[in-house]
Every structure is written in structure tokens, then in C-alpha cells.
Amino acid sequence: MMKRRDFVLNSLKGVMAVSVGGLLPACEFSNKNTDSFKIDKIELFRYDSNIPRYFSWGTWYNRQQVFLKLTSGNHVGWSETNGSTNNPDLDLNIWAQFLRPLLGINVYDAYKKIKENQVESSNFSVPQLEFIEMNLLDLIGRIENKPAVELLGLKGTAAVPGLFCILNNDLREVEQNIYKAIDQKLDTHVKFKMYGKKEFDLQIAEMARKLLGEKAFILSDVNKGYKDWSQVEQLAEILIDLNKAGLNACEDPAKLTNEQWIQLQNEVGDLDLIPDYVLRPAWEGIGRIEAGMGRYFNMHPDTMGSFHHLPAMSEKIKSFDAGIMIGDASLVGPACSAWQQVAIGVGASWVEAIEKQEDSEAYLNCVITKPTFRNNEGRFAMKKVPGFGVELDEDKLKSFCAQSVSII
């Protein structure tokens, strides 16, 4: 019978991620005796949200976030991913089977093999890889008593503005959410989903600028929703009009080639373009992005698939004289703090992955401590702690979750 370790090594085999332009460092782990650090326990928690989120391509009426806790001796790691959407019957006993091979193996071996799978022909999906790596960075950071961002070689310490995201296609609800942003003092950077319908999108931009004032940075995400164009000049005219209406920046306005991105940015004047999809996953995006495609680039959670590629990607973006955006995947829990720490570490211009007042309410009631917080200026700052540093009251968490399971 195949031993668990042999099964794991066979099931996780792949090609080791290679560096791009010499920029990709190995994570800075210590030379401790690592043989004693095994993954002893795998626990999962299903945290549901029934707040609809509207996109140009469809609607999430509900979503099932999954929190992961890995235990090695006295150390734990936490992570989060979007387990599914519009699937209230999600069963973690079935969903979580991809994690079973991790049980009982060395923590450092697990991290190495996840890195080896960050390739096109992986045994895991992109979100699964990111989900596991986030947790292992948290766990190893606690084992080594080092912050996860330090393990990644990230040096930034300056607090970062949070971005309030509005995903509504009803103008009355858009207006109500703008007032929520103002009430929560998250009105310096506000993002709106737009829908590829120029007249409706113009109404959103005009309302946003009127209510948020001249100092706010207002951006939109169209999720490649503008399709009624054949020449880049036609798309540029739409975006110029949105800029005149009050929009500062636009993320993924349409499906574009690199050449079209560059041409479009040259033609839309003061409007900042923000490529997103082209960066996914990180090990491919790092070789795909080019200078001139936009003035910011979105390193989007749940789609990067890798944390250890992010330092090199961020340096490449900075070499373009462009800014970095840390996006969101409608995260609600421990991944928010992890991505806020990454945002600070890479020197991002803003971070969208923040705890949401309604979605995250139950989760925040379970938090014992977390290293990220809003400072006196309303920006997201962090204390240096081992790993990503979130500590949760598990009894409370289980009481709020739709399902909790252990893999044994």
C-alpha cells in the first residue's frame, strides 16, 4: 500500500516555478530542523453571505466563503477562499478533498510542492494554490516567529488607503452605498461596478462625483463588459466621456490585447487604465504585462494563485512607473488581513480586500486579534507579528458558520 508521504509527493508533482528576469527570490525560511513540523490537522469552516453582488456578466446571489485552519504542533495557519457562489448546498466534505494529501506531511515540503504546482499543468486550481500558500505562509511565519511579508521579502511599511467597492445595478442602491462609504470614512477611494452600457454607466459616474466630491478617487470595473466597438478609438470615446462625468480610472473596460491596452491608455488622456485579467495567474502574468498598458495594475486575490511571485511582479510594475492595486474577491475574513499586509509590503496605492461592515460582521465578532487596523488617517496599517497573525475564537466561529469539518 502506498504510504501517505509517497502519495503526496506523487500527487503534488510539477515543475518548479522559474524566476523571471532574475527577480523571483525563494522565500526566506530559516535552517531549522524542519522534520518535526508536520501538518497534524486540517479544519474548514463555511461562512455564508447572502448579500447579492452584481457584475456585467451575471449576479452572485449568495456565496460560500471557506476558512482553512492548518495545525502543526502548537502552531496554526489561517486562510480563506471563495468556495462557491449561488451554491447554498455546498458540502465541505466533498469540496475539501483536494486538501487531504496535505495531512501528515512536513510543512516545508508542502510549501515546496505547492510552489512546484504553480504552473499551467497543475494538479490544483489557481484559487486552491493561493488558498494553501496563504495558509502555509501564515503557519511557517508562526513557526519561525517571522511576519509572512518578511518571509516574502516585502519591505514596505507605509499605511495604505482602503477602497470601498459598490456592486449594485440599481441607482437607488448605488446612492445608498455611497452614503455608507462616507459614513464609514472610506470615501477617498471608491470603486463602482459598471455594466458596459454607456448611458447607465455615465449616470453612476455622475452620481459618484456629485456625492463624493472632487477629492475622491473614483474608479470602475467593467469586467470586460464593453463589447460594442470595433476600433480602439470607439472605446476611447466612451471612456473619455466617463472621465468627463467624474471617473478617474477604469479596470478591464473590454477584452484587449497588449497592443490595444497601450493604444487605449495613450488615447484616453487623464483617465487611468487598470489591467486585471492579464495578470492572472501571477506566474504567467508576470511575463505578460508590458509598460504602457495602464497606470495601475491590479494584483487580484483568488486569481494570482501565488504569493511568492508577487514581490517580482510588484517590482516589474514599479519599473513601468505604474502603481499597484490590491483588488478583492469579495473576501470577508482572514484573507482580508493577509492581503492588507501584502498591500503594505508592496507599497500599493490602495487595497480593496477589506473587511465589509455587513458581510464581515459575524467574522469580526470571532476575531481575538489581527495585526491590521485603520490608523488615525483612516488608512490600513499593520503591526509586525509572526505569520499573517489572525487569531480567532473557534467556538464563536463554529456558531456562525453553516458547516465546519475536520479532515482526518
CSV table of N, CA, C and O in Angstrom, one decimal, residues 16-92:
chain,number,residue,atom,x,y,z
A,16,MET,N,9.1,23.1,-11.0
A,16,MET,CA,9.4,24.2,-10.1
A,16,MET,C,9.2,25.5,-10.8
A,16,MET,O,9.7,25.7,-12.0
A,17,ALA,N,8.5,26.5,-10.2
A,17,ALA,CA,8.4,27.8,-10.8
A,17,ALA,C,9.8,28.4,-11.0
A,17,ALA,O,10.6,28.4,-10.1
A,18,VAL,N,10.0,29.1,-12.2
A,18,VAL,CA,11.3,29.6,-12.5
A,18,VAL,C,11.2,31.1,-12.3
A,18,VAL,O,10.1,31.8,-12.3
A,19,SER,N,12.4,31.8,-12.2
A,19,SER,CA,12.4,33.2,-12.0
A,19,SER,C,12.2,33.9,-13.3
A,19,SER,O,12.5,33.4,-14.3
A,20,VAL,N,11.7,35.1,-13.2
A,20,VAL,CA,11.5,36.0,-14.4
A,20,VAL,C,12.5,37.1,-14.3
A,20,VAL,O,12.4,37.9,-13.4
A,21,GLY,N,13.5,37.1,-15.2
A,21,GLY,CA,14.5,38.2,-15.2
A,21,GLY,C,15.3,38.2,-13.9
A,21,GLY,O,15.8,39.3,-13.5
A,22,GLY,N,15.4,37.1,-13.2
A,22,GLY,CA,16.2,37.0,-12.0
A,22,GLY,C,15.6,37.7,-10.8
A,22,GLY,O,16.2,37.8,-9.8
A,23,LEU,N,14.3,38.1,-10.9
A,23,LEU,CA,13.6,38.8,-9.9
A,23,LEU,C,13.0,38.0,-8.8
A,23,LEU,O,12.6,38.5,-7.8
A,24,LEU,N,12.7,36.7,-9.1
A,24,LEU,CA,11.9,35.9,-8.2
A,24,LEU,C,12.7,35.2,-7.2
A,24,LEU,O,13.4,34.2,-7.4
A,25,PRO,N,12.7,35.7,-5.9
A,25,PRO,CA,13.5,35.1,-4.9
A,25,PRO,C,12.8,33.9,-4.2
A,25,PRO,O,11.6,33.8,-4.3
A,26,ALA,N,13.5,33.0,-3.6
A,26,ALA,CA,12.9,32.0,-2.8
A,26,ALA,C,12.5,32.6,-1.5
A,26,ALA,O,13.0,33.6,-1.1
A,27,CYS,N,11.4,32.1,-0.9
A,27,CYS,CA,11.0,32.6,0.4
A,27,CYS,C,12.1,32.4,1.4
A,27,CYS,O,12.9,31.4,1.4
A,28,GLU,N,12.3,33.4,2.3
A,28,GLU,CA,13.4,33.4,3.2
A,28,GLU,C,13.1,32.6,4.5
A,28,GLU,O,12.8,33.1,5.6
A,29,PHE,N,13.2,31.2,4.4
A,29,PHE,CA,13.0,30.3,5.5
A,29,PHE,C,14.3,30.1,6.3
A,29,PHE,O,15.4,30.2,5.7
A,30,SER,N,14.2,29.7,7.5
A,30,SER,CA,15.3,29.5,8.3
A,30,SER,C,15.9,28.1,8.0
A,30,SER,O,15.3,27.3,7.3
A,31,ASN,N,17.0,27.8,8.7
A,31,ASN,CA,17.6,26.5,8.5
A,31,ASN,C,17.3,25.6,9.7
A,31,ASN,O,18.1,24.7,10.1
A,32,LYS,N,16.2,25.8,10.4
A,32,LYS,CA,15.8,25.0,11.5
A,32,LYS,C,15.7,23.5,11.1
A,32,LYS,O,15.4,23.2,9.9
A,33,ASN,N,15.7,22.6,12.1
A,33,ASN,CA,15.4,21.2,11.8
A,33,ASN,C,13.9,21.2,11.6
A,33,ASN,O,13.1,21.4,12.5
A,34,THR,N,13.5,20.9,10.3
A,34,THR,CA,12.1,21.0,9.9
A,34,THR,C,11.4,19.7,10.0
A,34,THR,O,10.2,19.6,9.8
A,35,ASP,N,12.1,18.6,10.4
A,35,ASP,CA,11.5,17.3,10.4
A,35,ASP,C,10.3,17.2,11.3
A,35,ASP,O,9.4,16.3,11.1
A,36,SER,N,10.3,18.0,12.4
A,36,SER,CA,9.3,17.8,13.4
A,36,SER,C,8.0,18.5,13.1
A,36,SER,O,7.0,18.4,13.8
A,37,PHE,N,8.0,19.4,12.0
A,37,PHE,CA,6.8,20.2,11.7
A,37,PHE,C,6.0,19.5,10.7
A,37,PHE,O,6.2,19.6,9.4
A,38,LYS,N,5.0,18.7,11.1
A,38,LYS,CA,4.0,18.0,10.2
A,38,LYS,C,2.7,18.7,10.3
A,38,LYS,O,2.3,19.3,11.3
A,39,ILE,N,1.9,18.6,9.3
A,39,ILE,CA,0.5,19.1,9.3
A,39,ILE,C,-0.3,18.0,10.0
A,39,ILE,O,-0.6,16.9,9.5
A,40,ASP,N,-0.7,18.3,11.3
A,40,ASP,CA,-1.4,17.4,12.1
A,40,ASP,C,-2.9,17.4,11.9
A,40,ASP,O,-3.6,16.3,12.2
A,41,LYS,N,-3.4,18.5,11.5
A,41,LYS,CA,-4.9,18.6,11.5
A,41,LYS,C,-5.3,19.6,10.4
A,41,LYS,O,-4.7,20.7,10.3
A,42,ILE,N,-6.4,19.3,9.7
A,42,ILE,CA,-7.0,20.2,8.7
A,42,ILE,C,-8.4,20.4,9.1
A,42,ILE,O,-9.2,19.5,9.2
A,43,GLU,N,-8.8,21.7,9.3
A,43,GLU,CA,-10.1,22.1,9.6
A,43,GLU,C,-10.7,23.1,8.7
A,43,GLU,O,-9.9,24.0,8.3
A,44,LEU,N,-11.9,23.1,8.4
A,44,LEU,CA,-12.5,24.0,7.4
A,44,LEU,C,-13.9,24.5,8.0
A,44,LEU,O,-14.6,23.8,8.7
A,45,PHE,N,-14.2,25.8,7.7
A,45,PHE,CA,-15.3,26.5,8.2
A,45,PHE,C,-16.0,27.2,7.0
A,45,PHE,O,-15.4,27.9,6.3
A,46,ARG,N,-17.3,26.9,6.8
A,46,ARG,CA,-18.1,27.5,5.7
A,46,ARG,C,-18.8,28.7,6.2
A,46,ARG,O,-19.7,28.6,7.1
A,47,TYR,N,-18.4,29.9,5.7
A,47,TYR,CA,-19.0,31.2,6.2
A,47,TYR,C,-19.8,31.7,5.0
A,47,TYR,O,-19.3,32.1,4.0
A,48,ASP,N,-21.1,31.8,5.2
A,48,ASP,CA,-22.0,32.2,4.1
A,48,ASP,C,-22.4,33.7,4.1
A,48,ASP,O,-22.5,34.3,5.2
A,49,SER,N,-22.5,34.2,2.9
A,49,SER,CA,-23.0,35.6,2.7
A,49,SER,C,-24.2,35.5,1.7
A,49,SER,O,-24.1,34.9,0.7
A,50,ASN,N,-25.3,36.2,2.1
A,50,ASN,CA,-26.4,36.3,1.2
A,50,ASN,C,-26.7,37.7,0.7
A,50,ASN,O,-27.8,38.0,0.3
A,51,ILE,N,-25.6,38.5,0.6
A,51,ILE,CA,-25.7,39.8,0.1
A,51,ILE,C,-25.4,39.7,-1.4
A,51,ILE,O,-24.3,39.4,-1.8
A,52,PRO,N,-26.4,40.1,-2.3
A,52,PRO,CA,-26.1,39.9,-3.8
A,52,PRO,C,-25.0,40.9,-4.2
A,52,PRO,O,-24.8,42.0,-3.7
A,53,ARG,N,-24.3,40.5,-5.2
A,53,ARG,CA,-23.2,41.3,-5.8
A,53,ARG,C,-23.4,41.2,-7.3
A,53,ARG,O,-23.4,40.1,-7.9
A,54,TYR,N,-23.5,42.3,-8.0
A,54,TYR,CA,-23.9,42.4,-9.4
A,54,TYR,C,-22.7,42.8,-10.3
A,54,TYR,O,-22.0,43.7,-10.0
A,55,PHE,N,-22.5,42.0,-11.3
A,55,PHE,CA,-21.4,42.2,-12.3
A,55,PHE,C,-22.0,42.3,-13.7
A,55,PHE,O,-23.2,42.1,-13.9
A,56,SER,N,-21.2,42.8,-14.6
A,56,SER,CA,-21.6,42.9,-16.0
A,56,SER,C,-22.0,41.6,-16.6
A,56,SER,O,-22.7,41.5,-17.6
A,57,TRP,N,-21.4,40.5,-16.1
A,57,TRP,CA,-21.6,39.2,-16.7
A,57,TRP,C,-22.6,38.3,-15.9
A,57,TRP,O,-22.9,37.2,-16.4
A,58,GLY,N,-23.1,38.8,-14.8
A,58,GLY,CA,-24.0,38.0,-14.0
A,58,GLY,C,-24.1,38.4,-12.6
A,58,GLY,O,-23.6,39.5,-12.2
A,59,THR,N,-24.8,37.6,-11.7
A,59,THR,CA,-25.0,38.0,-10.4
A,59,THR,C,-24.7,36.9,-9.4
A,59,THR,O,-25.0,35.7,-9.7
A,60,TRP,N,-24.0,37.3,-8.3
A,60,TRP,CA,-23.8,36.4,-7.2
A,60,TRP,C,-24.9,36.7,-6.2
A,60,TRP,O,-24.9,37.7,-5.5
A,61,TYR,N,-25.9,35.8,-6.1
A,61,TYR,CA,-27.0,36.0,-5.1
A,61,TYR,C,-26.6,35.6,-3.7
A,61,TYR,O,-27.1,36.1,-2.7
A,62,ASN,N,-25.6,34.6,-3.6
A,62,ASN,CA,-25.1,34.2,-2.4
A,62,ASN,C,-23.7,33.6,-2.6
A,62,ASN,O,-23.4,33.3,-3.8
A,63,ARG,N,-22.9,33.6,-1.6
A,63,ARG,CA,-21.6,32.9,-1.8
A,63,ARG,C,-21.2,32.2,-0.5
A,63,ARG,O,-21.6,32.6,0.6
A,64,GLN,N,-20.3,31.2,-0.7
A,64,GLN,CA,-19.9,30.4,0.4
A,64,GLN,C,-18.4,30.5,0.5
A,64,GLN,O,-17.6,29.9,-0.2
A,65,GLN,N,-18.0,31.4,1.5
A,65,GLN,CA,-16.6,31.6,1.8
A,65,GLN,C,-16.1,30.4,2.6
A,65,GLN,O,-16.8,29.9,3.5
A,66,VAL,N,-14.9,30.0,2.4
A,66,VAL,CA,-14.3,28.9,3.2
A,66,VAL,C,-13.0,29.3,3.9
A,66,VAL,O,-12.1,29.9,3.3
A,67,PHE,N,-13.0,29.1,5.2
A,67,PHE,CA,-11.8,29.4,6.0
A,67,PHE,C,-11.1,28.1,6.2
A,67,PHE,O,-11.7,27.0,6.5
A,68,LEU,N,-9.8,28.1,6.2
A,68,LEU,CA,-9.0,26.9,6.4
A,68,LEU,C,-8.0,27.1,7.6
A,68,LEU,O,-7.4,28.2,7.7
A,69,LYS,N,-8.0,26.1,8.5
A,69,LYS,CA,-7.1,26.2,9.6
A,69,LYS,C,-6.2,24.9,9.5
A,69,LYS,O,-6.7,23.8,9.5
A,70,LEU,N,-4.9,25.1,9.4
A,70,LEU,CA,-3.9,24.0,9.4
A,70,LEU,C,-3.2,24.1,10.8
A,70,LEU,O,-2.8,25.2,11.2
A,71,THR,N,-3.0,22.9,11.4
A,71,THR,CA,-2.3,22.9,12.7
A,71,THR,C,-1.0,22.0,12.5
A,71,THR,O,-1.1,20.9,11.9
A,72,SER,N,0.1,22.5,13.1
A,72,SER,CA,1.3,21.8,13.2
A,72,SER,C,1.8,22.0,14.6
A,72,SER,O,2.3,23.1,15.0
A,73,GLY,N,1.7,21.0,15.5
A,73,GLY,CA,2.0,21.1,16.9
A,73,GLY,C,1.2,22.2,17.5
A,73,GLY,O,0.0,22.2,17.5
A,74,ASN,N,1.9,23.2,18.1
A,74,ASN,CA,1.3,24.3,18.8
A,74,ASN,C,1.0,25.5,17.8
A,74,ASN,O,0.6,26.6,18.3
A,75,HIS,N,1.3,25.3,16.5
A,75,HIS,CA,1.2,26.4,15.6
A,75,HIS,C,0.0,26.2,14.6
A,75,HIS,O,-0.3,25.0,14.3
A,76,VAL,N,-0.6,27.3,14.2
A,76,VAL,CA,-1.7,27.2,13.3
A,76,VAL,C,-1.6,28.2,12.2
A,76,VAL,O,-0.9,29.2,12.3
A,77,GLY,N,-2.2,28.0,11.1
A,77,GLY,CA,-2.3,28.9,10.0
A,77,GLY,C,-3.7,29.1,9.6
A,77,GLY,O,-4.5,28.1,9.6
A,78,TRP,N,-4.1,30.3,9.1
A,78,TRP,CA,-5.5,30.6,8.6
A,78,TRP,C,-5.4,31.1,7.2
A,78,TRP,O,-4.5,31.8,6.8
A,79,SER,N,-6.4,30.7,6.4
A,79,SER,CA,-6.6,31.3,5.1
A,79,SER,C,-8.0,31.3,4.7
A,79,SER,O,-8.9,30.7,5.4
A,80,GLU,N,-8.3,31.8,3.5
A,80,GLU,CA,-9.7,32.0,3.1
A,80,GLU,C,-9.8,32.0,1.6
A,80,GLU,O,-8.9,32.5,0.9
A,81,THR,N,-10.8,31.4,1.0
A,81,THR,CA,-11.1,31.5,-0.4
A,81,THR,C,-12.6,31.5,-0.6
A,81,THR,O,-13.4,31.2,0.3
A,82,ASN,N,-13.0,31.9,-1.8
A,82,ASN,CA,-14.4,31.8,-2.3
A,82,ASN,C,-14.7,30.4,-2.7
A,82,ASN,O,-14.3,29.9,-3.7
A,83,GLY,N,-15.3,29.6,-1.8
A,83,GLY,CA,-15.6,28.2,-2.1
A,83,GLY,C,-16.5,28.0,-3.3
A,83,GLY,O,-16.3,27.1,-4.1
A,84,SER,N,-17.6,28.8,-3.3
A,84,SER,CA,-18.5,28.7,-4.4
A,84,SER,C,-19.5,29.9,-4.3
A,84,SER,O,-19.5,30.6,-3.4
A,85,THR,N,-20.2,30.1,-5.4
A,85,THR,CA,-21.3,31.1,-5.5
A,85,THR,C,-22.5,30.5,-5.9
A,85,THR,O,-22.5,29.5,-6.7
A,86,ASN,N,-23.7,31.0,-5.4
A,86,ASN,CA,-25.0,30.5,-5.8
A,86,ASN,C,-25.1,29.0,-5.6
A,86,ASN,O,-25.7,28.3,-6.4
A,87,ASN,N,-24.5,28.5,-4.5
A,87,ASN,CA,-24.5,27.1,-4.2
A,87,ASN,C,-24.7,26.9,-2.7
A,87,ASN,O,-23.7,26.5,-2.0
A,88,PRO,N,-25.8,27.2,-2.2
A,88,PRO,CA,-26.0,27.1,-0.7
A,88,PRO,C,-25.9,25.7,-0.2
A,88,PRO,O,-25.9,25.6,1.1
A,89,ASP,N,-25.9,24.7,-1.0
A,89,ASP,CA,-25.8,23.3,-0.5
A,89,ASP,C,-24.4,22.8,-0.6
A,89,ASP,O,-24.1,21.6,-0.5
A,90,LEU,N,-23.4,23.7,-0.8
A,90,LEU,CA,-22.0,23.2,-0.8
A,90,LEU,C,-21.7,22.4,0.4
A,90,LEU,O,-21.9,22.7,1.5
A,91,ASP,N,-21.1,21.2,0.1
A,91,ASP,CA,-20.7,20.3,1.2
A,91,ASP,C,-19.2,20.3,1.3
A,91,ASP,O,-18.5,19.8,0.4
A,92,LEU,N,-18.6,20.8,2.4
A,92,LEU,CA,-17.2,20.8,2.6
A,92,LEU,C,-16.5,19.5,2.6
A,92,LEU,O,-15.3,19.3,2.2
